[in-house]
Amino acid sequence: MSSCESGNSEKESDRNKTLPILGNSHVNEFEMEGKVVQDTVYHKIGQFKFINQEGREITNSSTDGKVYIADFFFTTCPTICPVMKTQMLRVYEKFDNEPDFMILSHTLDPEHDTSELLKDYAAKIGVENDNTWHFLTGDQEKIFEIGQTSYLTTAMSDQTEPGGILHSGAFVLVDQKGRIRGVYDGTKEDQVNRLMKDIPKLLPSNE
């Protein structure tokens, strides 16, 4: 096999490689038709209800059957958020017309980041509607909680941090069943490149 053919086969195998399911899991055993059946239960995103930049309620039902990315930011963040949004824009521009794909960006400063302000913020960075990318606000403690317990990322108040909030730059990839399939550093172009290669692996067109 030539090196060119070898390279192509490696790309092909990478494209078809199944993504892992992240988070804790446990096995349930039950009896069916006289046989013991094992069923693995995976970590899933918990129940949520937030408001997007158009004032619409976004819940788990909104993401049912969708592949989506979740991240956490706030509009006055003086550190990593501008870089994260530049990188997320790349993802948005590539997958904006994909009907089975969404982005959920949760503000960690909902008192300041109202729906109206988030709509202005979205427009300024080039997001004109909420067809794909939802900028979410709501109860701050619930946002912190879902960030840490469901998306397994850092999201909390910390007055020693710039802006008074400590959070990671993670982009969390979630599948149609609410399971985490990848975590990427949204401040690094190479990791976001990998994310953009992984998203199609979960979309129906690739199944």
PDB file of C-alpha atoms in Angstrom:
ATOM      1  CA  MET A   1       0.000   0.000   0.000  1.00  0.00           C
ATOM      2  CA  SER A   2       1.362   3.432  -0.887  1.00  0.00           C
ATOM      3  CA  SER A   3       1.760   6.129   1.766  1.00  0.00           C
ATOM      4  CA  CYS A   4      -1.006   8.078   0.014  1.00  0.00           C
ATOM      5  CA  GLU A   5      -3.406   5.137   0.263  1.00  0.00           C
ATOM      6  CA  SER A   6      -2.387   4.601   3.875  1.00  0.00           C
ATOM      7  CA  GLY A   7      -3.132   8.249   4.676  1.00  0.00           C
ATOM      8  CA  ASN A   8      -6.554   8.031   3.028  1.00  0.00           C
ATOM      9  CA  SER A   9      -7.471   4.882   4.959  1.00  0.00           C
ATOM     10  CA  GLU A  10      -6.419   6.539   8.207  1.00  0.00           C
ATOM     11  CA  LYS A  11      -8.648   9.522   7.439  1.00  0.00           C
ATOM     12  CA  GLU A  12     -11.500   7.161   6.591  1.00  0.00           C
ATOM     13  CA  SER A  13     -11.116   5.197   9.821  1.00  0.00           C
ATOM     14  CA  ASP A  14     -10.916   8.437  11.837  1.00  0.00           C
ATOM     15  CA  ARG A  15     -14.135   9.661  10.225  1.00  0.00           C
ATOM     16  CA  ASN A  16     -15.969   6.452  11.097  1.00  0.00           C
ATOM     17  CA  LYS A  17     -14.491   6.094  14.579  1.00  0.00           C
ATOM     18  CA  THR A  18     -17.192   5.944  17.242  1.00  0.00           C
ATOM     19  CA  LEU A  19     -17.028   8.666  19.863  1.00  0.00           C
ATOM     20  CA  PRO A  20     -16.896   7.576  23.514  1.00  0.00           C
ATOM     21  CA  ILE A  21     -19.765   8.184  25.948  1.00  0.00           C
ATOM     22  CA  LEU A  22     -18.371  10.267  28.812  1.00  0.00           C
ATOM     23  CA  GLY A  23     -19.341  10.495  32.479  1.00  0.00           C
ATOM     24  CA  ASN A  24     -20.167   7.831  35.044  1.00  0.00           C
ATOM     25  CA  SER A  25     -22.299   4.876  33.962  1.00  0.00           C
ATOM     26  CA  HIS A  26     -23.819   1.886  35.708  1.00  0.00           C
ATOM     27  CA  VAL A  27     -25.278  -1.463  34.622  1.00  0.00           C
ATOM     28  CA  ASN A  28     -28.846  -2.470  35.421  1.00  0.00           C
ATOM     29  CA  GLU A  29     -29.694  -6.166  35.391  1.00  0.00           C
ATOM     30  CA  PHE A  30     -33.221  -7.428  34.812  1.00  0.00           C
ATOM     31  CA  GLU A  31     -34.887 -10.615  33.696  1.00  0.00           C
ATOM     32  CA  MET A  32     -36.578 -10.869  30.318  1.00  0.00           C
ATOM     33  CA  GLU A  33     -38.091 -14.102  28.995  1.00  0.00           C
ATOM     34  CA  GLY A  34     -36.133 -16.116  31.532  1.00  0.00           C
ATOM     35  CA  LYS A  35     -32.786 -14.541  30.682  1.00  0.00           C
ATOM     36  CA  VAL A  36     -30.786 -12.006  32.663  1.00  0.00           C
ATOM     37  CA  VAL A  37     -30.293  -8.899  30.532  1.00  0.00           C
ATOM     38  CA  GLN A  38     -27.748  -6.203  31.269  1.00  0.00           C
ATOM     39  CA  ASP A  39     -28.474  -2.604  30.309  1.00  0.00           C
ATOM     40  CA  THR A  40     -25.834   0.130  30.656  1.00  0.00           C
ATOM     41  CA  VAL A  41     -27.235   3.444  31.884  1.00  0.00           C
ATOM     42  CA  TYR A  42     -25.066   6.402  30.891  1.00  0.00           C
ATOM     43  CA  HIS A  43     -24.711   9.872  32.386  1.00  0.00           C
ATOM     44  CA  LYS A  44     -27.212  12.259  30.788  1.00  0.00           C
ATOM     45  CA  ILE A  45     -27.862  15.980  30.879  1.00  0.00           C
ATOM     46  CA  GLY A  46     -30.382  16.799  33.633  1.00  0.00           C
ATOM     47  CA  GLN A  47     -33.663  18.660  33.273  1.00  0.00           C
ATOM     48  CA  PHE A  48     -33.330  22.348  32.458  1.00  0.00           C
ATOM     49  CA  LYS A  49     -35.457  25.350  31.535  1.00  0.00           C
ATOM     50  CA  PHE A  50     -33.848  28.596  30.380  1.00  0.00           C
ATOM     51  CA  ILE A  51     -34.802  31.601  28.232  1.00  0.00           C
ATOM     52  CA  ASN A  52     -33.026  32.392  24.972  1.00  0.00           C
ATOM     53  CA  GLN A  53     -32.200  35.683  23.262  1.00  0.00           C
ATOM     54  CA  GLU A  54     -35.642  35.822  21.635  1.00  0.00           C
ATOM     55  CA  GLY A  55     -37.430  35.293  24.955  1.00  0.00           C
ATOM     56  CA  ARG A  56     -38.293  31.685  24.071  1.00  0.00           C
ATOM     57  CA  GLU A  57     -38.181  28.899  26.649  1.00  0.00           C
ATOM     58  CA  ILE A  58     -35.543  26.275  25.877  1.00  0.00           C
ATOM     59  CA  THR A  59     -35.768  22.918  27.677  1.00  0.00           C
ATOM     60  CA  ASN A  60     -34.638  19.321  27.235  1.00  0.00           C
ATOM     61  CA  SER A  61     -37.531  18.902  24.802  1.00  0.00           C
ATOM     62  CA  SER A  62     -35.917  21.532  22.583  1.00  0.00           C
ATOM     63  CA  THR A  63     -32.784  19.395  22.268  1.00  0.00           C
ATOM     64  CA  ASP A  64     -34.489  16.001  21.871  1.00  0.00           C
ATOM     65  CA  GLY A  65     -33.131  14.292  18.767  1.00  0.00           C
ATOM     66  CA  LYS A  66     -30.512  17.015  18.241  1.00  0.00           C
ATOM     67  CA  VAL A  67     -26.740  16.987  18.419  1.00  0.00           C
ATOM     68  CA  TYR A  68     -25.614  20.089  20.273  1.00  0.00           C
ATOM     69  CA  ILE A  69     -22.700  21.899  21.861  1.00  0.00           C
ATOM     70  CA  ALA A  70     -23.019  23.545  25.274  1.00  0.00           C
ATOM     71  CA  ASP A  71     -20.720  26.182  26.683  1.00  0.00           C
ATOM     72  CA  PHE A  72     -20.691  28.750  29.496  1.00  0.00           C
ATOM     73  CA  PHE A  73     -19.733  32.415  29.193  1.00  0.00           C
ATOM     74  CA  PHE A  74     -20.818  35.943  30.109  1.00  0.00           C
ATOM     75  CA  THR A  75     -20.860  39.029  27.922  1.00  0.00           C
ATOM     76  CA  THR A  76     -18.583  41.131  30.154  1.00  0.00           C
ATOM     77  CA  CYS A  77     -16.005  38.342  30.590  1.00  0.00           C
ATOM     78  CA  PRO A  78     -12.563  39.964  30.246  1.00  0.00           C
ATOM     79  CA  THR A  79     -10.565  36.787  29.720  1.00  0.00           C
ATOM     80  CA  ILE A  80     -11.375  33.670  27.647  1.00  0.00           C
ATOM     81  CA  CYS A  81     -14.941  34.352  26.442  1.00  0.00           C
ATOM     82  CA  PRO A  82     -14.061  36.511  23.412  1.00  0.00           C
ATOM     83  CA  VAL A  83     -11.725  33.769  22.154  1.00  0.00           C
ATOM     84  CA  MET A  84     -14.388  31.114  22.815  1.00  0.00           C
ATOM     85  CA  LYS A  85     -17.006  33.030  20.846  1.00  0.00           C
ATOM     86  CA  THR A  86     -14.608  33.521  17.914  1.00  0.00           C
ATOM     87  CA  GLN A  87     -14.056  29.760  17.848  1.00  0.00           C
ATOM     88  CA  MET A  88     -17.773  28.942  18.299  1.00  0.00           C
ATOM     89  CA  LEU A  89     -18.561  31.217  15.362  1.00  0.00           C
ATOM     90  CA  ARG A  90     -16.449  28.921  13.199  1.00  0.00           C
ATOM     91  CA  VAL A  91     -18.596  25.966  14.303  1.00  0.00           C
ATOM     92  CA  TYR A  92     -21.806  27.970  13.807  1.00  0.00           C
ATOM     93  CA  GLU A  93     -20.864  29.051  10.287  1.00  0.00           C
ATOM     94  CA  LYS A  94     -20.066  25.469   9.279  1.00  0.00           C
ATOM     95  CA  PHE A  95     -23.200  23.832  10.746  1.00  0.00           C
ATOM     96  CA  ASP A  96     -25.783  26.647  10.734  1.00  0.00           C
ATOM     97  CA  ASN A  97     -27.853  24.960   8.012  1.00  0.00           C
ATOM     98  CA  GLU A  98     -27.781  21.520   9.671  1.00  0.00           C
ATOM     99  CA  PRO A  99     -31.351  20.928  10.975  1.00  0.00           C
ATOM    100  CA  ASP A 100     -30.240  18.360  13.573  1.00  0.00           C
ATOM    101  CA  PHE A 101     -27.643  20.614  15.211  1.00  0.00           C
ATOM    102  CA  MET A 102     -27.833  23.288  17.941  1.00  0.00           C
ATOM    103  CA  ILE A 103     -25.573  25.427  20.135  1.00  0.00           C
ATOM    104  CA  LEU A 104     -26.510  26.347  23.723  1.00  0.00           C
ATOM    105  CA  SER A 105     -24.414  29.150  25.244  1.00  0.00           C
ATOM    106  CA  HIS A 106     -25.343  29.715  28.897  1.00  0.00           C
ATOM    107  CA  THR A 107     -24.588  33.066  30.520  1.00  0.00           C
ATOM    108  CA  LEU A 108     -23.083  32.831  33.991  1.00  0.00           C
ATOM    109  CA  ASP A 109     -24.145  36.416  34.752  1.00  0.00           C
ATOM    110  CA  PRO A 110     -27.911  36.362  34.125  1.00  0.00           C
ATOM    111  CA  GLU A 111     -28.591  39.458  36.211  1.00  0.00           C
ATOM    112  CA  HIS A 112     -26.659  41.506  33.660  1.00  0.00           C
ATOM    113  CA  ASP A 113     -27.175  39.296  30.604  1.00  0.00           C
ATOM    114  CA  THR A 114     -30.916  39.592  29.987  1.00  0.00           C
ATOM    115  CA  SER A 115     -32.594  38.153  26.893  1.00  0.00           C
ATOM    116  CA  GLU A 116     -32.578  41.613  25.300  1.00  0.00           C
ATOM    117  CA  LEU A 117     -28.886  42.117  25.976  1.00  0.00           C
ATOM    118  CA  LEU A 118     -28.064  38.624  24.700  1.00  0.00           C
ATOM    119  CA  LYS A 119     -29.984  39.353  21.504  1.00  0.00           C
ATOM    120  CA  ASP A 120     -27.880  42.476  20.940  1.00  0.00           C
ATOM    121  CA  TYR A 121     -24.719  40.534  21.767  1.00  0.00           C
ATOM    122  CA  ALA A 122     -25.656  37.751  19.331  1.00  0.00           C
ATOM    123  CA  ALA A 123     -26.337  40.266  16.557  1.00  0.00           C
ATOM    124  CA  LYS A 124     -23.000  41.983  17.150  1.00  0.00           C
ATOM    125  CA  ILE A 125     -21.080  38.756  16.587  1.00  0.00           C
ATOM    126  CA  GLY A 126     -23.148  37.853  13.520  1.00  0.00           C
ATOM    127  CA  VAL A 127     -25.944  35.607  14.843  1.00  0.00           C
ATOM    128  CA  GLU A 128     -29.184  37.100  13.480  1.00  0.00           C
ATOM    129  CA  ASN A 129     -31.714  34.520  14.715  1.00  0.00           C
ATOM    130  CA  ASP A 130     -32.166  31.618  17.115  1.00  0.00           C
ATOM    131  CA  ASN A 131     -32.559  28.882  14.515  1.00  0.00           C
ATOM    132  CA  THR A 132     -29.306  27.200  15.589  1.00  0.00           C
ATOM    133  CA  TRP A 133     -27.502  29.170  18.300  1.00  0.00           C
ATOM    134  CA  HIS A 134     -29.319  29.861  21.573  1.00  0.00           C
ATOM    135  CA  PHE A 135     -27.880  32.326  24.094  1.00  0.00           C
ATOM    136  CA  LEU A 136     -29.494  31.288  27.373  1.00  0.00           C
ATOM    137  CA  THR A 137     -30.234  33.154  30.586  1.00  0.00           C
ATOM    138  CA  GLY A 138     -32.102  32.152  33.742  1.00  0.00           C
ATOM    139  CA  ASP A 139     -31.549  31.461  37.420  1.00  0.00           C
ATOM    140  CA  GLN A 140     -27.813  31.730  38.127  1.00  0.00           C
ATOM    141  CA  GLU A 141     -27.694  28.879  40.649  1.00  0.00           C
ATOM    142  CA  LYS A 142     -29.472  26.566  38.193  1.00  0.00           C
ATOM    143  CA  ILE A 143     -26.979  27.530  35.478  1.00  0.00           C
ATOM    144  CA  PHE A 144     -24.050  26.859  37.839  1.00  0.00           C
ATOM    145  CA  GLU A 145     -25.640  23.563  38.860  1.00  0.00           C
ATOM    146  CA  ILE A 146     -26.245  22.225  35.360  1.00  0.00           C
ATOM    147  CA  GLY A 147     -22.768  23.290  34.330  1.00  0.00           C
ATOM    148  CA  GLN A 148     -21.110  21.356  37.112  1.00  0.00           C
ATOM    149  CA  THR A 149     -23.405  18.340  37.575  1.00  0.00           C
ATOM    150  CA  SER A 150     -24.656  17.722  34.026  1.00  0.00           C
ATOM    151  CA  TYR A 151     -22.031  19.130  31.684  1.00  0.00           C
ATOM    152  CA  LEU A 152     -19.224  18.269  34.151  1.00  0.00           C
ATOM    153  CA  THR A 153     -17.511  21.619  33.674  1.00  0.00           C
ATOM    154  CA  THR A 154     -16.453  24.469  35.976  1.00  0.00           C
ATOM    155  CA  ALA A 155     -19.055  27.203  36.540  1.00  0.00           C
ATOM    156  CA  MET A 156     -19.194  29.129  39.828  1.00  0.00           C
ATOM    157  CA  SER A 157     -18.871  32.491  41.543  1.00  0.00           C
ATOM    158  CA  ASP A 158     -15.325  33.411  42.533  1.00  0.00           C
ATOM    159  CA  GLN A 159     -14.574  36.994  43.501  1.00  0.00           C
ATOM    160  CA  THR A 160     -10.849  36.403  43.010  1.00  0.00           C
ATOM    161  CA  GLU A 161     -11.401  35.793  39.289  1.00  0.00           C
ATOM    162  CA  PRO A 162     -11.655  38.563  36.653  1.00  0.00           C
ATOM    163  CA  GLY A 163     -15.367  39.347  36.354  1.00  0.00           C
ATOM    164  CA  GLY A 164     -16.093  37.498  39.628  1.00  0.00           C
ATOM    165  CA  ILE A 165     -16.871  34.170  37.931  1.00  0.00           C
ATOM    166  CA  LEU A 166     -14.736  31.055  37.481  1.00  0.00           C
ATOM    167  CA  HIS A 167     -15.532  28.923  34.447  1.00  0.00           C
ATOM    168  CA  SER A 168     -13.813  26.669  31.961  1.00  0.00           C
ATOM    169  CA  GLY A 169     -13.585  27.188  28.222  1.00  0.00           C
ATOM    170  CA  ALA A 170     -15.038  23.759  27.500  1.00  0.00           C
ATOM    171  CA  PHE A 171     -17.217  23.075  24.474  1.00  0.00           C
ATOM    172  CA  VAL A 172     -19.287  20.021  25.455  1.00  0.00           C
ATOM    173  CA  LEU A 173     -20.606  17.842  22.603  1.00  0.00           C
ATOM    174  CA  VAL A 174     -23.931  16.151  23.407  1.00  0.00           C
ATOM    175  CA  ASP A 175     -25.749  13.548  21.329  1.00  0.00           C
ATOM    176  CA  GLN A 176     -29.432  13.044  20.488  1.00  0.00           C
ATOM    177  CA  LYS A 177     -29.983  11.111  23.728  1.00  0.00           C
ATOM    178  CA  GLY A 178     -28.480  13.780  25.997  1.00  0.00           C
ATOM    179  CA  ARG A 179     -25.183  11.940  26.510  1.00  0.00           C
ATOM    180  CA  ILE A 180     -21.791  13.691  26.507  1.00  0.00           C
ATOM    181  CA  ARG A 181     -19.667  12.471  23.600  1.00  0.00           C
ATOM    182  CA  GLY A 182     -16.721  14.871  23.731  1.00  0.00           C
ATOM    183  CA  VAL A 183     -15.207  17.817  25.609  1.00  0.00           C
ATOM    184  CA  TYR A 184     -12.981  20.309  23.780  1.00  0.00           C
ATOM    185  CA  ASP A 185     -11.041  23.410  24.814  1.00  0.00           C
ATOM    186  CA  GLY A 186     -12.919  26.236  23.117  1.00  0.00           C
ATOM    187  CA  THR A 187      -9.908  28.543  23.360  1.00  0.00           C
ATOM    188  CA  LYS A 188      -7.729  26.330  21.144  1.00  0.00           C
ATOM    189  CA  GLU A 189      -8.186  26.229  17.383  1.00  0.00           C
ATOM    190  CA  ASP A 190      -6.851  22.698  16.992  1.00  0.00           C
ATOM    191  CA  GLN A 191      -9.334  21.316  19.528  1.00  0.00           C
ATOM    192  CA  VAL A 192     -12.205  23.130  17.840  1.00  0.00           C
ATOM    193  CA  ASN A 193     -11.025  21.698  14.514  1.00  0.00           C
ATOM    194  CA  ARG A 194     -11.325  18.236  16.098  1.00  0.00           C
ATOM    195  CA  LEU A 195     -14.804  19.101  17.373  1.00  0.00           C
ATOM    196  CA  MET A 196     -15.891  20.081  13.862  1.00  0.00           C
ATOM    197  CA  LYS A 197     -14.661  16.711  12.585  1.00  0.00           C
ATOM    198  CA  ASP A 198     -16.506  14.865  15.375  1.00  0.00           C
ATOM    199  CA  ILE A 199     -19.918  16.548  15.008  1.00  0.00           C
ATOM    200  CA  PRO A 200     -20.751  14.802  11.686  1.00  0.00           C
ATOM    201  CA  LYS A 201     -20.040  11.408  13.318  1.00  0.00           C
ATOM    202  CA  LEU A 202     -23.194  11.902  15.415  1.00  0.00           C
ATOM    203  CA  LEU A 203     -25.475  13.364  12.745  1.00  0.00           C
ATOM    204  CA  PRO A 204     -28.067  11.124  11.044  1.00  0.00           C
ATOM    205  CA  SER A 205     -26.435  11.557   7.632  1.00  0.00           C
ATOM    206  CA  ASN A 206     -23.396   9.650   8.937  1.00  0.00           C
ATOM    207  CA  GLU A 207     -25.296   6.770  10.527  1.00  0.00           C
TER     208      GLU A 207
END
